[in-house]
PDB file of C-alpha atoms and ligand atoms in Angstrom:
ATOM      1  CA  MET A   1       1.562   9.273   2.854  1.00  0.00           C
ATOM      2  CA  GLU A   2       0.284  11.870   0.793  1.00  0.00           C
ATOM      3  CA  ASN A   3      -2.742   9.409  -0.057  1.00  0.00           C
ATOM      4  CA  ILE A   4      -3.099   8.688   3.581  1.00  0.00           C
ATOM      5  CA  LYS A   5      -3.477  12.407   4.524  1.00  0.00           C
ATOM      6  CA  SER A   6      -5.881  13.356   1.563  1.00  0.00           C
ATOM      7  CA  LEU A   7      -8.059  10.446   2.443  1.00  0.00           C
ATOM      8  CA  ASN A   8     -11.380  10.896   1.077  1.00  0.00           C
ATOM      9  CA  LYS A   9     -13.997   9.939   3.821  1.00  0.00           C
ATOM     10  CA  GLU A  10     -17.317  10.673   5.114  1.00  0.00           C
ATOM     11  CA  ILE A  11     -18.952  10.253   8.217  1.00  0.00           C
ATOM     12  CA  PHE A  12     -20.698   6.728   8.715  1.00  0.00           C
ATOM     13  CA  VAL A  13     -21.598   6.307  12.252  1.00  0.00           C
ATOM     14  CA  ASP A  14     -21.538   9.699  14.455  1.00  0.00           C
ATOM     15  CA  SER A  15     -20.262  10.102  18.249  1.00  0.00           C
ATOM     16  CA  GLU A  16     -23.914   9.911  19.243  1.00  0.00           C
ATOM     17  CA  GLU A  17     -25.112   6.741  17.623  1.00  0.00           C
ATOM     18  CA  ILE A  18     -21.565   5.083  18.795  1.00  0.00           C
ATOM     19  CA  SER A  19     -22.515   6.333  22.378  1.00  0.00           C
ATOM     20  CA  GLN A  20     -26.188   5.029  22.043  1.00  0.00           C
ATOM     21  CA  ILE A  21     -24.799   1.508  20.643  1.00  0.00           C
ATOM     22  CA  VAL A  22     -22.327   1.250  23.495  1.00  0.00           C
ATOM     23  CA  THR A  23     -24.689   1.747  26.236  1.00  0.00           C
ATOM     24  CA  ARG A  24     -27.216  -0.860  24.676  1.00  0.00           C
ATOM     25  CA  LEU A  25     -24.330  -3.416  24.429  1.00  0.00           C
ATOM     26  CA  ALA A  26     -23.280  -2.411  28.131  1.00  0.00           C
ATOM     27  CA  GLU A  27     -26.917  -2.773  29.636  1.00  0.00           C
ATOM     28  CA  ARG A  28     -27.229  -6.256  27.911  1.00  0.00           C
ATOM     29  CA  ILE A  29     -23.762  -7.406  29.228  1.00  0.00           C
ATOM     30  CA  ASN A  30     -24.579  -6.191  32.864  1.00  0.00           C
ATOM     31  CA  ASN A  31     -27.829  -7.705  32.748  1.00  0.00           C
ATOM     32  CA  ASP A  32     -26.223 -11.025  31.460  1.00  0.00           C
ATOM     33  CA  TYR A  33     -23.387 -11.311  34.026  1.00  0.00           C
ATOM     34  CA  LYS A  34     -24.953  -9.829  36.904  1.00  0.00           C
ATOM     35  CA  ASP A  35     -24.540 -12.825  38.926  1.00  0.00           C
ATOM     36  CA  LYS A  36     -21.054 -13.698  37.162  1.00  0.00           C
ATOM     37  CA  ASP A  37     -17.159 -12.781  37.417  1.00  0.00           C
ATOM     38  CA  PRO A  38     -16.390 -12.259  33.985  1.00  0.00           C
ATOM     39  CA  VAL A  39     -13.170 -11.722  32.281  1.00  0.00           C
ATOM     40  CA  PHE A  40     -13.001  -9.283  29.303  1.00  0.00           C
ATOM     41  CA  VAL A  41     -10.405  -9.779  26.724  1.00  0.00           C
ATOM     42  CA  VAL A  42      -9.742  -6.980  24.657  1.00  0.00           C
ATOM     43  CA  VAL A  43      -8.223  -7.279  21.288  1.00  0.00           C
ATOM     44  CA  LEU A  44      -5.656  -4.586  20.437  1.00  0.00           C
ATOM     45  CA  ASN A  45      -5.165  -2.311  18.756  1.00  0.00           C
ATOM     46  CA  GLY A  46      -8.398  -1.953  17.132  1.00  0.00           C
ATOM     47  CA  ALA A  47     -11.026  -2.361  19.799  1.00  0.00           C
ATOM     48  CA  PHE A  48      -9.294  -0.075  22.463  1.00  0.00           C
ATOM     49  CA  MET A  49     -11.611   2.840  22.206  1.00  0.00           C
ATOM     50  CA  PHE A  50     -14.651   0.611  22.254  1.00  0.00           C
ATOM     51  CA  ALA A  51     -13.529  -1.338  25.012  1.00  0.00           C
ATOM     52  CA  ALA A  52     -12.601   1.746  27.225  1.00  0.00           C
ATOM     53  CA  ASP A  53     -16.246   3.389  26.724  1.00  0.00           C
ATOM     54  CA  LEU A  54     -17.918   0.058  26.943  1.00  0.00           C
ATOM     55  CA  LEU A  55     -16.103  -1.015  29.915  1.00  0.00           C
ATOM     56  CA  LYS A  56     -16.803   2.311  31.793  1.00  0.00           C
ATOM     57  CA  GLN A  57     -20.217   1.365  31.865  1.00  0.00           C
ATOM     58  CA  ILE A  58     -19.823  -2.363  33.080  1.00  0.00           C
ATOM     59  CA  LYS A  59     -21.208  -2.287  36.486  1.00  0.00           C
ATOM     60  CA  VAL A  60     -20.604  -6.381  37.316  1.00  0.00           C
ATOM     61  CA  LEU A  61     -17.350  -7.085  39.236  1.00  0.00           C
ATOM     62  CA  SER A  62     -14.791  -8.088  36.467  1.00  0.00           C
ATOM     63  CA  LYS A  63     -11.469  -8.370  35.138  1.00  0.00           C
ATOM     64  CA  ILE A  64     -10.002  -7.005  32.048  1.00  0.00           C
ATOM     65  CA  THR A  65      -6.890  -8.348  30.163  1.00  0.00           C
ATOM     66  CA  PHE A  66      -5.382  -7.254  26.827  1.00  0.00           C
ATOM     67  CA  ILE A  67      -4.125  -9.237  24.014  1.00  0.00           C
ATOM     68  CA  LYS A  68      -2.697  -8.938  20.395  1.00  0.00           C
ATOM     69  CA  LEU A  69      -2.878 -11.156  17.585  1.00  0.00           C
ATOM     70  CA  ALA A  70      -0.016 -11.593  15.417  1.00  0.00           C
ATOM     71  CA  SER A  71      -0.333 -13.040  11.921  1.00  0.00           C
ATOM     72  CA  TYR A  72       2.308 -15.740  10.919  1.00  0.00           C
ATOM     73  CA  THR A  73       2.656 -18.370   8.355  1.00  0.00           C
ATOM     74  CA  SER A  74       3.656 -21.620  10.100  1.00  0.00           C
ATOM     75  CA  ASP A  75       4.078 -24.025   6.733  1.00  0.00           C
ATOM     76  CA  LYS A  76       2.718 -24.145   3.382  1.00  0.00           C
ATOM     77  CA  SER A  77      -0.606 -26.419   4.421  1.00  0.00           C
ATOM     78  CA  SER A  78      -1.574 -24.375   7.100  1.00  0.00           C
ATOM     79  CA  GLY A  79      -1.378 -20.834   5.743  1.00  0.00           C
ATOM     80  CA  THR A  80      -1.768 -17.863   7.773  1.00  0.00           C
ATOM     81  CA  VAL A  81      -2.390 -18.483  11.521  1.00  0.00           C
ATOM     82  CA  LYS A  82      -3.076 -15.849  14.222  1.00  0.00           C
ATOM     83  CA  GLN A  83      -0.886 -16.164  17.135  1.00  0.00           C
ATOM     84  CA  LEU A  84      -2.370 -14.802  20.452  1.00  0.00           C
ATOM     85  CA  ILE A  85       0.121 -12.882  22.216  1.00  0.00           C
ATOM     86  CA  GLY A  86       0.055 -10.938  25.949  1.00  0.00           C
ATOM     87  CA  LEU A  87      -2.414 -13.150  27.679  1.00  0.00           C
ATOM     88  CA  ASN A  88      -1.459 -13.092  31.385  1.00  0.00           C
ATOM     89  CA  GLU A  89      -4.821 -14.056  32.920  1.00  0.00           C
ATOM     90  CA  ASN A  90      -5.883 -17.765  33.874  1.00  0.00           C
ATOM     91  CA  LEU A  91      -8.859 -18.134  32.169  1.00  0.00           C
ATOM     92  CA  LYS A  92      -9.678 -21.904  33.104  1.00  0.00           C
ATOM     93  CA  GLY A  93     -13.211 -21.864  34.286  1.00  0.00           C
ATOM     94  CA  LYS A  94     -14.094 -18.481  33.662  1.00  0.00           C
ATOM     95  CA  ASP A  95     -16.800 -16.620  31.876  1.00  0.00           C
ATOM     96  CA  VAL A  96     -14.955 -14.888  29.200  1.00  0.00           C
ATOM     97  CA  VAL A  97     -15.918 -12.129  26.814  1.00  0.00           C
ATOM     98  CA  ILE A  98     -14.050 -11.196  24.001  1.00  0.00           C
ATOM     99  CA  ILE A  99     -14.239  -7.548  22.887  1.00  0.00           C
ATOM    100  CA  GLU A 100     -13.223  -6.851  19.279  1.00  0.00           C
ATOM    101  CA  ASP A 101     -13.784  -3.986  16.750  1.00  0.00           C
ATOM    102  CA  ILE A 102     -15.150  -5.629  13.918  1.00  0.00           C
ATOM    103  CA  VAL A 103     -15.772  -9.006  12.537  1.00  0.00           C
ATOM    104  CA  ASP A 104     -15.534  -9.057   8.594  1.00  0.00           C
ATOM    105  CA  THR A 105     -14.692 -12.451   7.187  1.00  0.00           C
ATOM    106  CA  GLY A 106     -14.716 -13.909  10.756  1.00  0.00           C
ATOM    107  CA  LEU A 107     -11.775 -15.473  10.293  1.00  0.00           C
ATOM    108  CA  THR A 108      -9.262 -13.682  12.606  1.00  0.00           C
ATOM    109  CA  MET A 109     -12.066 -13.940  15.399  1.00  0.00           C
ATOM    110  CA  GLN A 110     -12.512 -17.933  14.463  1.00  0.00           C
ATOM    111  CA  SER A 111      -8.676 -18.415  15.226  1.00  0.00           C
ATOM    112  CA  LEU A 112      -8.960 -16.539  18.477  1.00  0.00           C
ATOM    113  CA  ARG A 113     -12.075 -18.428  19.528  1.00  0.00           C
ATOM    114  CA  LYS A 114     -10.461 -21.839  19.042  1.00  0.00           C
ATOM    115  CA  GLN A 115      -7.609 -20.660  21.197  1.00  0.00           C
ATOM    116  CA  LEU A 116      -9.296 -19.454  24.146  1.00  0.00           C
ATOM    117  CA  LEU A 117     -11.924 -22.484  23.992  1.00  0.00           C
ATOM    118  CA  ALA A 118      -8.516 -24.716  24.491  1.00  0.00           C
ATOM    119  CA  LEU A 119      -7.956 -22.963  27.650  1.00  0.00           C
ATOM    120  CA  ASP A 120     -11.133 -24.594  29.273  1.00  0.00           C
ATOM    121  CA  VAL A 121     -13.186 -21.674  29.876  1.00  0.00           C
ATOM    122  CA  ASN A 122     -16.355 -21.946  31.486  1.00  0.00           C
ATOM    123  CA  SER A 123     -18.469 -19.889  28.778  1.00  0.00           C
ATOM    124  CA  LEU A 124     -17.169 -17.718  25.809  1.00  0.00           C
ATOM    125  CA  GLU A 125     -18.996 -14.826  24.349  1.00  0.00           C
ATOM    126  CA  ILE A 126     -18.188 -12.301  21.681  1.00  0.00           C
ATOM    127  CA  ALA A 127     -18.795  -8.606  21.776  1.00  0.00           C
ATOM    128  CA  VAL A 128     -18.174  -6.481  18.359  1.00  0.00           C
ATOM    129  CA  LEU A 129     -18.807  -3.087  17.388  1.00  0.00           C
ATOM    130  CA  MET A 130     -19.292  -3.803  13.755  1.00  0.00           C
ATOM    131  CA  PHE A 131     -20.215  -6.838  11.909  1.00  0.00           C
ATOM    132  CA  LYS A 132     -20.195  -7.387   8.143  1.00  0.00           C
ATOM    133  CA  PRO A 133     -22.682 -10.174   7.619  1.00  0.00           C
ATOM    134  CA  HIS A 134     -22.219 -10.487   3.975  1.00  0.00           C
ATOM    135  CA  LYS A 135     -18.644 -11.106   4.543  1.00  0.00           C
ATOM    136  CA  PHE A 136     -18.683 -13.527   7.498  1.00  0.00           C
ATOM    137  CA  GLN A 137     -17.313 -16.786   6.285  1.00  0.00           C
ATOM    138  CA  CYS A 138     -17.834 -18.842   9.598  1.00  0.00           C
ATOM    139  CA  ASN A 139     -20.847 -20.169  11.679  1.00  0.00           C
ATOM    140  CA  TYR A 140     -20.169 -19.445  15.435  1.00  0.00           C
ATOM    141  CA  PRO A 141     -22.305 -17.382  17.354  1.00  0.00           C
ATOM    142  CA  ILE A 142     -21.733 -13.424  18.033  1.00  0.00           C
ATOM    143  CA  LYS A 143     -23.909 -12.672  21.032  1.00  0.00           C
ATOM    144  CA  TYR A 144     -23.319  -8.711  21.113  1.00  0.00           C
ATOM    145  CA  ILE A 145     -23.337  -7.034  18.056  1.00  0.00           C
ATOM    146  CA  GLY A 146     -23.232  -3.080  17.974  1.00  0.00           C
ATOM    147  CA  LYS A 147     -24.241  -2.617  14.213  1.00  0.00           C
ATOM    148  CA  GLU A 148     -24.327  -4.733  10.930  1.00  0.00           C
ATOM    149  CA  ILE A 149     -22.896  -2.805   8.164  1.00  0.00           C
ATOM    150  CA  GLU A 150     -22.379  -3.935   4.422  1.00  0.00           C
ATOM    151  CA  ASP A 151     -18.964  -3.485   3.112  1.00  0.00           C
ATOM    152  CA  PRO A 152     -17.636  -0.132   3.493  1.00  0.00           C
ATOM    153  CA  PHE A 153     -13.996   0.340   4.674  1.00  0.00           C
ATOM    154  CA  ILE A 154     -14.231   2.162   7.781  1.00  0.00           C
ATOM    155  CA  VAL A 155     -11.846   4.330   9.741  1.00  0.00           C
ATOM    156  CA  GLY A 156     -11.806   6.136  13.156  1.00  0.00           C
ATOM    157  CA  TYR A 157     -12.905   5.139  16.741  1.00  0.00           C
ATOM    158  CA  GLY A 158     -10.207   2.719  16.731  1.00  0.00           C
ATOM    159  CA  PHE A 159     -10.480   1.492  13.023  1.00  0.00           C
ATOM    160  CA  ASP A 160      -7.400   2.369  11.116  1.00  0.00           C
ATOM    161  CA  LEU A 161      -5.841   2.559   7.740  1.00  0.00           C
ATOM    162  CA  ASP A 162      -2.187   1.583   7.870  1.00  0.00           C
ATOM    163  CA  GLY A 163      -2.266   2.583  11.560  1.00  0.00           C
ATOM    164  CA  TYR A 164      -3.772   6.043  10.838  1.00  0.00           C
ATOM    165  CA  TYR A 165      -7.179   7.568  12.251  1.00  0.00           C
ATOM    166  CA  ARG A 166      -7.499   5.329  14.957  1.00  0.00           C
ATOM    167  CA  ASN A 167      -7.960   8.720  17.204  1.00  0.00           C
ATOM    168  CA  LEU A 168     -10.970  10.002  15.380  1.00  0.00           C
ATOM    169  CA  PRO A 169     -13.924  10.334  17.837  1.00  0.00           C
ATOM    170  CA  ALA A 170     -16.354   8.984  15.031  1.00  0.00           C
ATOM    171  CA  ILE A 171     -16.393   6.106  12.481  1.00  0.00           C
ATOM    172  CA  TYR A 172     -15.852   7.286   8.655  1.00  0.00           C
ATOM    173  CA  GLN A 173     -16.387   5.522   5.341  1.00  0.00           C
ATOM    174  CA  VAL A 174     -13.623   5.630   3.161  1.00  0.00           C
ATOM    175  CA  LYS A 175     -14.732   6.738  -0.555  1.00  0.00           C
ATOM    176  CA  GLU A 176     -13.011   5.883  -3.337  1.00  0.00           C
TER     177      GLU A 176
HETATM  178  P1  LIG B 201     -11.685 -10.716   9.537  1.00  0.00           P
HETATM  179  O1  LIG B 201     -10.451 -11.850  10.164  1.00  0.00           O
HETATM  180  O2  LIG B 201     -11.692 -10.591   7.880  1.00  0.00           O
HETATM  181  O3  LIG B 201     -12.801 -10.862  10.299  1.00  0.00           O
HETATM  182  O4  LIG B 201     -10.698  -9.115   9.661  1.00  0.00           O
HETATM  183  C1  LIG B 201     -11.057  -8.748  11.019  1.00  0.00           C
HETATM  184  C2  LIG B 201      -9.826  -7.605  10.878  1.00  0.00           C
HETATM  185  O5  LIG B 201      -9.662  -6.795   9.892  1.00  0.00           O
HETATM  186  C3  LIG B 201     -10.478  -6.667  11.945  1.00  0.00           C
HETATM  187  O6  LIG B 201      -9.935  -6.925  13.512  1.00  0.00           O
HETATM  188  C4  LIG B 201      -9.693  -5.352  11.550  1.00  0.00           C
HETATM  189  O7  LIG B 201      -8.398  -5.071  12.076  1.00  0.00           O
HETATM  190  C5  LIG B 201      -9.714  -5.462  10.147  1.00  0.00           C
HETATM  191  N1  LIG B 201     -10.729  -5.006   9.565  1.00  0.00           N
HETATM  192  C6  LIG B 201     -11.872  -5.378   8.781  1.00  0.00           C
HETATM  193  N2  LIG B 201     -12.880  -4.465   8.183  1.00  0.00           N
HETATM  194  C7  LIG B 201     -12.123  -3.320   8.621  1.00  0.00           C
HETATM  195  C8  LIG B 201     -12.509  -1.877   8.394  1.00  0.00           C
HETATM  196  O8  LIG B 201     -13.502  -1.840   7.595  1.00  0.00           O
HETATM  197  N3  LIG B 201     -11.774  -0.940   8.760  1.00  0.00           N
HETATM  198  C9  LIG B 201     -10.886  -1.166   9.283  1.00  0.00           C
HETATM  199  N4  LIG B 201     -10.240  -2.577   9.906  1.00  0.00           N
HETATM  200  C10 LIG B 201     -10.764  -3.545   9.380  1.00  0.00           C
END
């Protein structure tokens, strides 16, 4: 706890830049979905602040639903699997947009994507605030990317370290 409290961090993306990024993404989504009836699937906990700001700027008639991903190890051969919990919307035939905080290795999103595609959706796109292209180990498309970053560990604006710092209004880079 002491280390967490005295965390050495410096501003990485300030509130003004976040706001510009979010507005730009919202404009693209509004344009792409203007004749559609999308469902936004917000991945908790990390995406809560990004999703709130983004969705306030979405003008198309849409539904919003929230999910969580729980890691569990099913057996030795399959390793860690992310189980989707909390989905209470029927996504069959729907145009779905996943809203996530960050794609790092991409494995979390890959697992989620597969589970949503299996629900027979009409289309599936991904909106992420931050993307670490150098860490990405997958090859699915990410249509809406807020900002590409190298590999700093970030906190704030939904991003956490052991559950802390999610409430900060800007994004900070954790220093060694
Ligand atoms: P992935 O499966 O490697 O893409 O990891 C994705 C998840 O790791 C995200 O949903 C975050 O919860 C977490 N994560 C990855 N990088 C960071 C970071 O820099 N700060 C906070 N959480 C992160």
